[in-house]
PDB file of C-alpha atoms in Angstrom:
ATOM      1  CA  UNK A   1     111.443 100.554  78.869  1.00 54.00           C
ATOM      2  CA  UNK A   2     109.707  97.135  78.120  1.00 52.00           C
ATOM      3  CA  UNK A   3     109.317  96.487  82.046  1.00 52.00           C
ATOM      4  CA  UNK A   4     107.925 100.200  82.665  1.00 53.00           C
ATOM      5  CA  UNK A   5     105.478  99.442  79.247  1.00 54.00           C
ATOM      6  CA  UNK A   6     104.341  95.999  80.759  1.00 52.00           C
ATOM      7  CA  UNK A   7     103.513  97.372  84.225  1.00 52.00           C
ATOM      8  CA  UNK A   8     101.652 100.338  82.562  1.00 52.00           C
ATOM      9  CA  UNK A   9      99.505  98.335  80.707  1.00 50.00           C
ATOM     10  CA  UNK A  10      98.756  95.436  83.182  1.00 47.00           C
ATOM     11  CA  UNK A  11      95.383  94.448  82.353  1.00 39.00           C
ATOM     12  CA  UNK A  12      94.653  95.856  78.923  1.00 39.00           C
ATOM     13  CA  UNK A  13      93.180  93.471  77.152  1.00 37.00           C
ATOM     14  CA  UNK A  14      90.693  91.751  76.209  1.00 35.00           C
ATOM     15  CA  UNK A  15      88.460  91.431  79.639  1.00 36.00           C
ATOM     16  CA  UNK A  16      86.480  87.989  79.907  1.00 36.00           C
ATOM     17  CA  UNK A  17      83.900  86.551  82.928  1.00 40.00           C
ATOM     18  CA  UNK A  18      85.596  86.339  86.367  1.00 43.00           C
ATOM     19  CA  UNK A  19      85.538  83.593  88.777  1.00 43.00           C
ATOM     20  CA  UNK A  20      87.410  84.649  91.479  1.00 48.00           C
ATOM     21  CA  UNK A  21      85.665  87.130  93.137  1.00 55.00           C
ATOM     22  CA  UNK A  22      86.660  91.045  94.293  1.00 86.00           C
ATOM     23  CA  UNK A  23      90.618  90.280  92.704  1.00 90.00           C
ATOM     24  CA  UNK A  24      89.047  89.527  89.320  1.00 88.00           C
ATOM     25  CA  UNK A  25      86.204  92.626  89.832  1.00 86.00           C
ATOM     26  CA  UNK A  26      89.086  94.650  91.124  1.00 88.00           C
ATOM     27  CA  UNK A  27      91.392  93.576  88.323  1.00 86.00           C
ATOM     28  CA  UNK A  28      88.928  94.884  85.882  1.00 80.00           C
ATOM     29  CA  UNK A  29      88.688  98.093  87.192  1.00 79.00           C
ATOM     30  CA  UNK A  30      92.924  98.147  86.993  1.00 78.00           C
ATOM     31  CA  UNK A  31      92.627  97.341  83.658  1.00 76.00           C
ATOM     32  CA  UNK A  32      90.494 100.110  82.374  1.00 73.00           C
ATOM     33  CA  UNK A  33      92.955 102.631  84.504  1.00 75.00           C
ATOM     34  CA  UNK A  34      95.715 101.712  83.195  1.00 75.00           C
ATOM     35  CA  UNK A  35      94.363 100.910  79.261  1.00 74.00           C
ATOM     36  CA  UNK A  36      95.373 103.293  76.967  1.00 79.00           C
ATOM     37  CA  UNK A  37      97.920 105.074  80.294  1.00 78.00           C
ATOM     38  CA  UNK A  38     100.895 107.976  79.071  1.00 84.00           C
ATOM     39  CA  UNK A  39     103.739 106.949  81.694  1.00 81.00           C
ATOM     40  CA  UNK A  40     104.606 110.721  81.134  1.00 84.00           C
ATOM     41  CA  UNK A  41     101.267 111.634  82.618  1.00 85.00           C
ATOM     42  CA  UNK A  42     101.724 111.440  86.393  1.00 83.00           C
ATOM     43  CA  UNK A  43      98.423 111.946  86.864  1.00 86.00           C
ATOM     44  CA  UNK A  44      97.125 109.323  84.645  1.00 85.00           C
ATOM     45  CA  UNK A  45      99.770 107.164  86.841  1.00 86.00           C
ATOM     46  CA  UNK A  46      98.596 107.312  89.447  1.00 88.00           C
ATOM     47  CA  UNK A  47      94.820 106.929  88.952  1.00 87.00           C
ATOM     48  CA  UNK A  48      96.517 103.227  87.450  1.00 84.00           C
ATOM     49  CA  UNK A  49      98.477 103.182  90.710  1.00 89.00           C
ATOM     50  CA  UNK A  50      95.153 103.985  93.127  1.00 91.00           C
ATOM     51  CA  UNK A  51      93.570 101.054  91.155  1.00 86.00           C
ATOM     52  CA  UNK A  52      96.771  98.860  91.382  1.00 89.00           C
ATOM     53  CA  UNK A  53      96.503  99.499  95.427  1.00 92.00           C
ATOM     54  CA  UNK A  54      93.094  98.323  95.573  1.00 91.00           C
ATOM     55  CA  UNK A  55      93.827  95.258  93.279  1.00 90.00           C
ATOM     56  CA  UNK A  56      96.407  94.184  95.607  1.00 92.00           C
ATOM     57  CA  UNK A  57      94.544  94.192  98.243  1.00 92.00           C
ATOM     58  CA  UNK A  58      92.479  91.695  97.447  1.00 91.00           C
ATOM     59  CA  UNK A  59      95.222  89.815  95.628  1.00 92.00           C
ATOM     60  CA  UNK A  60      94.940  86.093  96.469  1.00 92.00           C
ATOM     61  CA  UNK A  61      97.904  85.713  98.947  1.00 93.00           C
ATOM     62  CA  UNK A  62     100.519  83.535  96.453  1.00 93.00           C
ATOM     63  CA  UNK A  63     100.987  87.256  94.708  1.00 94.00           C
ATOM     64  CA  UNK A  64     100.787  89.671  97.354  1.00 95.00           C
ATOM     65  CA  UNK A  65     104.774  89.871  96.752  1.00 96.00           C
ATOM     66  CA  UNK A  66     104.342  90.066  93.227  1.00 95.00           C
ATOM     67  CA  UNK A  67     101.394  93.231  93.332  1.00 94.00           C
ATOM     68  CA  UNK A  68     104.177  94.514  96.491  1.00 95.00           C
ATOM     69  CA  UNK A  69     106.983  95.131  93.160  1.00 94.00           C
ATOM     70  CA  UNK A  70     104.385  95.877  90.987  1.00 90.00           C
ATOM     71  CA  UNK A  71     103.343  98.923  93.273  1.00 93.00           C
ATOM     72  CA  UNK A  72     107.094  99.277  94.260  1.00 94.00           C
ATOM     73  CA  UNK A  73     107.681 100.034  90.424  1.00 89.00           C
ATOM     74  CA  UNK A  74     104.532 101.892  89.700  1.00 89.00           C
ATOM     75  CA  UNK A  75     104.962 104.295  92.861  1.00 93.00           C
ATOM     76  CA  UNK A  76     108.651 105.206  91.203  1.00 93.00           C
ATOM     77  CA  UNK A  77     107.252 105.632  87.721  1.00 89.00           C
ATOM     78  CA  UNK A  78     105.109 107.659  89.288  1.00 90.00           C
ATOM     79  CA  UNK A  79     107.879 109.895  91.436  1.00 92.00           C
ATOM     80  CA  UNK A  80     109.398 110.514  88.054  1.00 92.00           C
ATOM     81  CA  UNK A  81     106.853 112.428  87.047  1.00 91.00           C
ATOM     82  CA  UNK A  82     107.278 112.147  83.447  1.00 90.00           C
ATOM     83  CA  UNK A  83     111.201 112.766  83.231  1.00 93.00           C
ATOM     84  CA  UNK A  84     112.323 110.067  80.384  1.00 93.00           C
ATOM     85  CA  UNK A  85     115.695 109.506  81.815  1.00 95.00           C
ATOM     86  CA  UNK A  86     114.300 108.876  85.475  1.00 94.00           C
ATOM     87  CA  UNK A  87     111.786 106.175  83.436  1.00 91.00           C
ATOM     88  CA  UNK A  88     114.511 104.648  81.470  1.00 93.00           C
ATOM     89  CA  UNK A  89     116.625 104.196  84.869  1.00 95.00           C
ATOM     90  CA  UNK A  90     114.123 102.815  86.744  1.00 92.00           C
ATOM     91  CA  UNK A  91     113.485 100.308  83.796  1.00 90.00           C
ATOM     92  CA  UNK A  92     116.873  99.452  83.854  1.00 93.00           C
ATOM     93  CA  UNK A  93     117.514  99.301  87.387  1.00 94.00           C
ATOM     94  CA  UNK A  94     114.144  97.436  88.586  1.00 92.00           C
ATOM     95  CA  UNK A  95     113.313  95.674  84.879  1.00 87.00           C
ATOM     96  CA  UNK A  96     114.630  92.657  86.388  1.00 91.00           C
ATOM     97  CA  UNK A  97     112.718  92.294  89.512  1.00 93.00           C
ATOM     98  CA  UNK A  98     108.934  93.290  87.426  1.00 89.00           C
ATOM     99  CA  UNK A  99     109.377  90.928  84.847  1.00 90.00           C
ATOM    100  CA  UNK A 100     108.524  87.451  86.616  1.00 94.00           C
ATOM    101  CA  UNK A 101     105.846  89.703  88.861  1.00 93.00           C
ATOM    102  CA  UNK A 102     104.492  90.419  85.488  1.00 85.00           C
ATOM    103  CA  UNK A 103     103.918  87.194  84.324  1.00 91.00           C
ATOM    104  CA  UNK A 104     102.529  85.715  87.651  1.00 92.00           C
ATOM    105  CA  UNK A 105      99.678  88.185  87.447  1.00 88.00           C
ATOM    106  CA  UNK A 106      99.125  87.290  84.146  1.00 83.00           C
ATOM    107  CA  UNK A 107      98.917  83.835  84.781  1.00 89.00           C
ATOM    108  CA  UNK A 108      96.749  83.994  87.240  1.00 88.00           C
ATOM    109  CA  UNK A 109      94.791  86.365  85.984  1.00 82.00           C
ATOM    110  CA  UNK A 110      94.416  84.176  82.868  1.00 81.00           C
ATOM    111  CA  UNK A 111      93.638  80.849  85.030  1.00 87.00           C
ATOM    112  CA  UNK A 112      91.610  82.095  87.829  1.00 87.00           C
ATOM    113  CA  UNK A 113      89.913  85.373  86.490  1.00 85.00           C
ATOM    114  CA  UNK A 114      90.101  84.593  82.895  1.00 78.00           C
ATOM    115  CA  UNK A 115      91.387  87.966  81.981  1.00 72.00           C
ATOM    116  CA  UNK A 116      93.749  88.163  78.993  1.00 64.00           C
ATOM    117  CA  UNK A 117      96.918  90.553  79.813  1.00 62.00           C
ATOM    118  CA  UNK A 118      98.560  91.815  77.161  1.00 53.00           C
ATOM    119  CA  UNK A 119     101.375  93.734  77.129  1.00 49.00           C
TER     120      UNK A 119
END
């Protein structure tokens, strides 16, 4: 459940200037869809998921794969509309895989966009 948590709440936190252009703008705008998000609210998902779409568009090419299993796992979350034991599988069966996605975002997001990600 970690993993699912993590990927839910990509991007809350606390939100600085950006330097790198549309990722950073767009990353903001992820972060305030998914702040505060109820994984059991598939409608709350996937407003976080629309904005997760848009974010990796514009995702600077070295983590196009990364925001690819980041929408892999939020597009699932989302398909389980709420159903705890659907959530907990897909933690355990994709937790892996999100984890070092996870913190490539956040790195970047840290270096280039100065974002904080918590979570």
């Amino acid at each position: 459940m970690a993993a699912l948590a993590a990927v839910m709440t990509l991007g809350v936190g606390a939100l600085t200037a950006c330097s790198g252009g549309d990722y950073c703008s767009e990353l903001q705008n992820y972060a305030e869809a998914a702040k505060n998000l109820d994984i059991k609210d598939s409608e709350a998902v996937g407003k976080m998921l629309d904005e997760a779409k848009k974010v990796s568009k514009s995702a600077p090419d070295d983590l196009k794969d990364d925001w690819k299993i980041v929408l892999d796992y939020a597009e699932k979350a989302q398909d389980a509309n709420g159903d705890m034991d659907k959530l907990t599988e897909l933690a355990k069966s994709d937790g892996e895989k999100i984890t070092p996605a996870m913190e490539a975002i956040g790195k970047q997001a840290k270096d280039t966009c100065k974002v904080t990600i918590d979570g």
